[in-house]
């Protein structure tokens, strides 16, 4: 080892040119090390968190990436979604006066009494309050303004299963023996807000399927009454306390539930009368023979799509604008249960068709920690460590699938479309499958489609199958689907999260796994005809990839995300932004705030003084 003196002596003995050279070598070496460290730290800060490369520095990446390389319809849809969401966030309310003012501007009324406590909880729990996030509440409540408030209150109180709030305490009433724990889960949620709620009753739909379909003409008349009643009353006319439910409670709790006329028959016939008279589906008869294979529309170019890809996801759910859906969804083939009324009664549930009249609340299974739905504590590895593939596991639900109708069920179609052997045979023989036809080349023109290699690709890329075929009758041994499907081993949700792509389609009603998918590090591909509480706060192509309910766009979407590095970054961008946003607006606190506000509104619509009932403290002069 040299000491300091020997090192100095050695340097002194060198010529000046050699010393200069050594100095430059040292400078260059340190410059290179500094450059490598800066690049490494940039990558860490850019990619280390689930929210990835959006917000702040990431938004600059977004602008740079898409604005310079947009050459696919999905590029435009992602860009539009990002711009829409940025504008949406500019409408966020951070304080009570602003929130109340935006309420009056959008709703045409004063907020309900208790709005201040609701807003206080929201701000204390870092909730993102954008008034349009609650539009579903007002669409659901609006028809009840056209009914007698006392009648609505009495019918709500006497239902078979009710979350009942009295004196700041919530209790679930009704026999739930042998039933799923929905009542307990919803009661637990309401209990958290009960100290600030007025006396109110929340009657629960305990069926998977929606139960109310009021004809279009009737609902339109009720909604017009609501519009006519809107008014921001002068302060001196406003009543700031609810009347309560003393009259309802005086009748006792042994009152028989009000039972409207429950109807059976064709669910499509019940649905289409709830469509506008000039809608495409209103006068289309139901399918008579489900043994015939499903028919796909020719030259399908709906207004809700942009060059073959869903742009307006709300319209894409609507059976009124797509009559062919009656042959492509189990709800219209043969629902598992059918007990529907054309009369408007108060009933709350976790999902509904756009034409149904239940009042939406967060699905009960979103409130459970069951890893079957949530995936447990893990939500998947970082994107770069994921399997480059698509995964789906589930049961063959969607209704009662039988020999005569199974080819019309959405889950059967998804699994057959993801079967590489089936698709390869279709490509080789230019044929169709039992549940679907190959997408039209004129709309979805990409190399794998032109070259007939989608099937070969899926054999490596896809891992999808049924864990239970749920055949009817049970003793059929599923002989009618055995040539096309076989049951496969289940995969725990936490293992599914190791894949990049996770399709999510309806079962008997909505899919209770969607929230878990959104909160994962994977990319959900979503198709549904069922509306949910969260729809107004999620943006398709920014938080998930939407699909048409025909699934004709499925291959093209997957091709876009997998064909090159740009597609993979697009998929990662949506997956990570969806997870980041979901962690901010799909929390239990957000579900609580939604139901809390909904019950304030429902209590008001059941109040005999509802037209003058409101919150006005923000408008009073400061004392």
Short mmCIF file of C-alpha atoms in Angstrom, two decimals, residues 180 182 186 205-211 267 331 335-338 349-353 356 358 360 365 373 397-399 507-512 530:
data_model
loop_
_atom_site.label_atom_id
_atom_site.label_comp_id
_atom_site.label_asym_id
_atom_site.label_seq_id
_atom_site.Cartn_x
_atom_site.Cartn_y
_atom_site.Cartn_z
CA UNK A 180 -75.66 -14.43 1.23
CA UNK A 182 -75.61 -8.77 1.81
CA UNK A 186 -74.79 -3.07 3.82
CA UNK A 205 -83.27 -6.36 -3.42
CA UNK A 206 -81.95 -9.77 -2.43
CA UNK A 207 -81.95 -11.22 -5.93
CA UNK A 208 -78.98 -11.18 -8.33
CA UNK A 209 -81.19 -9.79 -11.07
CA UNK A 210 -82.91 -6.40 -11.10
CA UNK A 211 -86.64 -6.47 -10.40
CA UNK A 267 -87.36 -10.52 -20.12
CA UNK A 331 -80.14 -12.01 -19.19
CA UNK A 335 -82.27 -15.36 -16.43
CA UNK A 336 -81.75 -17.57 -13.39
CA UNK A 337 -84.68 -15.94 -11.62
CA UNK A 338 -87.41 -13.72 -13.00
CA UNK A 349 -79.51 -2.95 -5.15
CA UNK A 350 -75.93 -3.32 -6.33
CA UNK A 351 -76.53 -3.16 -10.09
CA UNK A 352 -79.19 -2.77 -12.75
CA UNK A 353 -79.77 -2.48 -16.46
CA UNK A 356 -84.23 -0.73 -14.53
CA UNK A 358 -83.78 0.19 -8.58
CA UNK A 360 -78.08 1.82 -6.90
CA UNK A 365 -69.31 -8.00 -2.30
CA UNK A 373 -63.31 -10.99 -5.06
CA UNK A 397 -73.17 -18.24 -15.18
CA UNK A 398 -75.18 -15.51 -16.83
CA UNK A 399 -78.52 -17.23 -16.51
CA UNK A 507 -72.44 -13.25 -14.78
CA UNK A 508 -76.03 -13.49 -13.56
CA UNK A 509 -75.75 -9.74 -13.16
CA UNK A 510 -72.68 -7.53 -12.66
CA UNK A 511 -69.22 -8.92 -11.96
CA UNK A 512 -68.27 -8.39 -8.32
CA UNK A 530 -75.21 -3.43 -15.92
#
